[in-house]
PDB file of C-alpha atoms in Angstrom:
ATOM      1  CA  MET A   1     -19.710   4.540 -27.123  1.00 47.00           C
ATOM      2  CA  SER A   2     -20.296   4.021 -23.426  1.00 44.00           C
ATOM      3  CA  THR A   3     -23.727   4.413 -21.885  1.00 47.00           C
ATOM      4  CA  ARG A   4     -22.472   4.296 -18.286  1.00 48.00           C
ATOM      5  CA  GLN A   5     -23.407   7.247 -16.140  1.00 46.00           C
ATOM      6  CA  PRO A   6     -20.648   8.924 -14.123  1.00 45.00           C
ATOM      7  CA  ALA A   7     -20.625   8.000 -10.465  1.00 44.00           C
ATOM      8  CA  ALA A   8     -22.431  10.520  -8.282  1.00 44.00           C
ATOM      9  CA  HIS A   9     -19.803  10.720  -5.542  1.00 46.00           C
ATOM     10  CA  ASN A  10     -20.968  14.052  -4.145  1.00 45.00           C
ATOM     11  CA  SER A  11     -24.711  13.461  -4.303  1.00 41.00           C
ATOM     12  CA  GLN A  12     -24.810  12.536  -0.607  1.00 46.00           C
ATOM     13  CA  ALA A  13     -22.281  15.142   0.532  1.00 52.00           C
ATOM     14  CA  LYS A  14     -24.870  17.893   0.877  1.00 75.00           C
ATOM     15  CA  ARG A  15     -27.601  15.707   2.353  1.00 91.00           C
ATOM     16  CA  PRO A  16     -27.835  16.129   6.138  1.00 96.00           C
ATOM     17  CA  ARG A  17     -27.468  13.108   8.345  1.00 96.00           C
ATOM     18  CA  ASN A  18     -30.384  12.763  10.776  1.00 97.00           C
ATOM     19  CA  MET A  19     -29.227  12.135  14.328  1.00 97.00           C
ATOM     20  CA  PRO A  20     -31.756  11.566  17.128  1.00 97.00           C
ATOM     21  CA  ILE A  21     -31.007  13.218  20.443  1.00 97.00           C
ATOM     22  CA  TYR A  22     -32.658  13.567  23.855  1.00 96.00           C
ATOM     23  CA  ARG A  23     -34.810  16.678  24.285  1.00 97.00           C
ATOM     24  CA  GLN A  24     -32.633  18.346  26.946  1.00 95.00           C
ATOM     25  CA  TYR A  25     -29.608  18.220  24.605  1.00 97.00           C
ATOM     26  CA  PHE A  26     -31.675  19.123  21.541  1.00 98.00           C
ATOM     27  CA  ASP A  27     -32.834  22.306  23.257  1.00 97.00           C
ATOM     28  CA  LEU A  28     -29.234  23.271  24.084  1.00 98.00           C
ATOM     29  CA  ILE A  29     -28.161  22.743  20.458  1.00 98.00           C
ATOM     30  CA  ALA A  30     -31.177  24.646  19.122  1.00 96.00           C
ATOM     31  CA  SER A  31     -30.414  27.595  21.417  1.00 96.00           C
ATOM     32  CA  GLY A  32     -26.757  27.596  20.349  1.00 95.00           C
ATOM     33  CA  GLU A  33     -25.524  26.901  23.890  1.00 97.00           C
ATOM     34  CA  LYS A  34     -24.264  23.372  23.139  1.00 98.00           C
ATOM     35  CA  THR A  35     -21.569  23.421  20.484  1.00 98.00           C
ATOM     36  CA  VAL A  36     -19.983  19.987  20.987  1.00 98.00           C
ATOM     37  CA  GLU A  37     -21.912  16.730  20.571  1.00 98.00           C
ATOM     38  CA  VAL A  38     -20.500  13.506  22.037  1.00 98.00           C
ATOM     39  CA  ARG A  39     -21.039  10.049  20.555  1.00 97.00           C
ATOM     40  CA  VAL A  40     -19.558   6.574  20.686  1.00 98.00           C
ATOM     41  CA  ALA A  41     -17.190   5.990  17.761  1.00 97.00           C
ATOM     42  CA  TYR A  42     -19.393   3.620  15.777  1.00 97.00           C
ATOM     43  CA  GLU A  43     -18.231   3.117  12.188  1.00 96.00           C
ATOM     44  CA  SER A  44     -21.057   5.349  10.940  1.00 95.00           C
ATOM     45  CA  MET A  45     -19.932   8.163  13.263  1.00 97.00           C
ATOM     46  CA  LYS A  46     -16.311   7.830  12.104  1.00 97.00           C
ATOM     47  CA  ARG A  47     -17.395   8.738   8.564  1.00 96.00           C
ATOM     48  CA  ILE A  48     -18.612  12.214   9.606  1.00 97.00           C
ATOM     49  CA  LYS A  49     -16.138  14.949   8.744  1.00 97.00           C
ATOM     50  CA  PRO A  50     -15.857  18.749   8.941  1.00 98.00           C
ATOM     51  CA  GLY A  51     -18.287  20.409   6.548  1.00 97.00           C
ATOM     52  CA  ASP A  52     -20.901  17.653   6.858  1.00 97.00           C
ATOM     53  CA  LEU A  53     -24.429  18.580   7.890  1.00 98.00           C
ATOM     54  CA  ILE A  54     -26.130  16.956  10.878  1.00 98.00           C
ATOM     55  CA  ASN A  55     -29.847  17.387  11.409  1.00 97.00           C
ATOM     56  CA  PHE A  56     -30.481  16.736  15.098  1.00 98.00           C
ATOM     57  CA  THR A  57     -33.990  15.410  15.677  1.00 97.00           C
ATOM     58  CA  CYS A  58     -36.219  14.993  18.704  1.00 97.00           C
ATOM     59  CA  ARG A  59     -39.655  13.671  17.863  1.00 95.00           C
ATOM     60  CA  GLU A  60     -41.110  16.208  15.405  1.00 95.00           C
ATOM     61  CA  LEU A  61     -38.404  18.824  16.036  1.00 97.00           C
ATOM     62  CA  SER A  62     -35.223  19.262  14.027  1.00 96.00           C
ATOM     63  CA  CYS A  63     -32.165  21.516  14.111  1.00 97.00           C
ATOM     64  CA  LEU A  64     -29.712  21.662  11.223  1.00 97.00           C
ATOM     65  CA  THR A  65     -26.021  22.020  12.085  1.00 98.00           C
ATOM     66  CA  LYS A  66     -22.686  21.971  10.284  1.00 98.00           C
ATOM     67  CA  VAL A  67     -19.655  20.080  11.606  1.00 98.00           C
ATOM     68  CA  LYS A  68     -16.704  22.413  12.198  1.00 98.00           C
ATOM     69  CA  ARG A  69     -14.321  19.935  13.828  1.00 98.00           C
ATOM     70  CA  VAL A  70     -14.170  16.252  14.769  1.00 98.00           C
ATOM     71  CA  GLY A  71     -12.372  14.982  17.884  1.00 98.00           C
ATOM     72  CA  LYS A  72     -11.411  11.371  18.632  1.00 98.00           C
ATOM     73  CA  TYR A  73     -10.682  10.017  22.101  1.00 98.00           C
ATOM     74  CA  ARG A  74     -10.261   6.695  23.906  1.00 98.00           C
ATOM     75  CA  THR A  75     -12.600   7.541  26.818  1.00 98.00           C
ATOM     76  CA  PHE A  76     -15.135  10.129  27.901  1.00 98.00           C
ATOM     77  CA  LYS A  77     -12.798  11.223  30.695  1.00 97.00           C
ATOM     78  CA  GLU A  78      -9.973  11.749  28.178  1.00 98.00           C
ATOM     79  CA  MET A  79     -12.374  13.756  26.011  1.00 98.00           C
ATOM     80  CA  PHE A  80     -12.903  16.253  28.824  1.00 97.00           C
ATOM     81  CA  GLY A  81      -9.135  16.801  28.899  1.00 96.00           C
ATOM     82  CA  THR A  82      -9.551  18.570  25.536  1.00 96.00           C
ATOM     83  CA  GLU A  83     -13.199  19.547  25.046  1.00 98.00           C
ATOM     84  CA  ARG A  84     -14.596  22.430  27.083  1.00 97.00           C
ATOM     85  CA  VAL A  85     -17.116  21.145  29.630  1.00 98.00           C
ATOM     86  CA  GLU A  86     -19.459  24.077  28.941  1.00 98.00           C
ATOM     87  CA  ALA A  87     -19.389  23.396  25.173  1.00 98.00           C
ATOM     88  CA  VAL A  88     -20.680  19.867  25.773  1.00 98.00           C
ATOM     89  CA  ASN A  89     -23.322  20.959  28.302  1.00 97.00           C
ATOM     90  CA  PRO A  90     -23.265  24.479  29.734  1.00 97.00           C
ATOM     91  CA  ARG A  91     -25.670  23.499  32.513  1.00 97.00           C
ATOM     92  CA  ALA A  92     -23.753  20.623  34.100  1.00 97.00           C
ATOM     93  CA  THR A  93     -20.378  20.020  35.730  1.00 98.00           C
ATOM     94  CA  GLU A  94     -17.880  17.562  34.278  1.00 98.00           C
ATOM     95  CA  ALA A  95     -18.785  14.995  36.971  1.00 98.00           C
ATOM     96  CA  GLU A  96     -22.507  15.384  36.238  1.00 98.00           C
ATOM     97  CA  GLN A  97     -21.875  15.046  32.518  1.00 97.00           C
ATOM     98  CA  LEU A  98     -19.737  11.937  32.926  1.00 97.00           C
ATOM     99  CA  GLU A  99     -22.493  10.356  35.007  1.00 97.00           C
ATOM    100  CA  ALA A 100     -25.130  11.218  32.385  1.00 96.00           C
ATOM    101  CA  ILE A 101     -22.935  10.041  29.488  1.00 96.00           C
ATOM    102  CA  HIS A 102     -22.197   6.731  31.226  1.00 96.00           C
ATOM    103  CA  ALA A 103     -25.940   6.233  31.773  1.00 95.00           C
ATOM    104  CA  ILE A 104     -26.458   6.569  28.000  1.00 94.00           C
ATOM    105  CA  PHE A 105     -23.301   4.733  26.871  1.00 95.00           C
ATOM    106  CA  PRO A 106     -22.242   1.799  29.100  1.00 95.00           C
ATOM    107  CA  PRO A 107     -18.568   0.698  29.336  1.00 96.00           C
ATOM    108  CA  HIS A 108     -18.771  -1.784  26.441  1.00 97.00           C
ATOM    109  CA  LYS A 109     -19.897   1.082  24.172  1.00 97.00           C
ATOM    110  CA  GLU A 110     -17.257   3.490  25.497  1.00 97.00           C
ATOM    111  CA  ALA A 111     -14.654   0.805  24.682  1.00 98.00           C
ATOM    112  CA  LEU A 112     -15.367   1.490  20.974  1.00 98.00           C
ATOM    113  CA  GLY A 113     -13.902   4.966  21.443  1.00 98.00           C
ATOM    114  CA  VAL A 114     -15.385   8.428  21.729  1.00 98.00           C
ATOM    115  CA  ILE A 115     -15.997  10.941  18.985  1.00 98.00           C
ATOM    116  CA  THR A 116     -17.022  14.581  19.277  1.00 98.00           C
ATOM    117  CA  PHE A 117     -18.445  16.975  16.736  1.00 98.00           C
ATOM    118  CA  GLU A 118     -17.988  20.702  17.144  1.00 98.00           C
ATOM    119  CA  ILE A 119     -21.096  22.096  15.480  1.00 98.00           C
ATOM    120  CA  GLU A 120     -22.684  25.370  14.505  1.00 97.00           C
ATOM    121  CA  ARG A 121     -26.324  25.981  13.702  1.00 96.00           C
ATOM    122  CA  VAL A 122     -27.223  26.451  10.070  1.00 94.00           C
ATOM    123  CA  ASP A 123     -30.045  28.838   9.332  1.00 80.00           C
ATOM    124  CA  ILE A 124     -32.158  27.856   6.365  1.00 70.00           C
ATOM    125  CA  THR A 125     -32.949  30.885   4.245  1.00 57.00           C
TER     126      THR A 125
END
C-alpha cells in the first residue's frame, strides 16, 4: 500500500500571480481602459498563459485580471505592428509609448523578447 499523496498539479493554477506596476498604468487597468500589458519576456513571464489570473499591484492597491491572450514579439516596435496602441495605453501615442517603454526596459532587456498579455478585469463577488 502506497502512502504517497497525489501531486497537486492544479493547486497553483487558480492562485493569482502578483505583478507590480506603476500607478499611471495601474489606474488605466483598474478603469478598464488598458487591456494589454507589456513586459520583457523573462522566463517567469513566458509561463503565463490564457486563463491565468494576474493581480496587478501598486503599493496597497490591487486589481485582479484574467489573461485572455498572450502575444510574443522580438521588439517593442514589432509589438505595435500587432497590438492596438490604445489597448496598451489609450492616453499616449505609439511614439510616446515607445519612449516610456524604453525608459523602463533598456535595450539589453528588450533583447530578451517582448511579451504581451491581453487582460480583462475580474470582479470578486
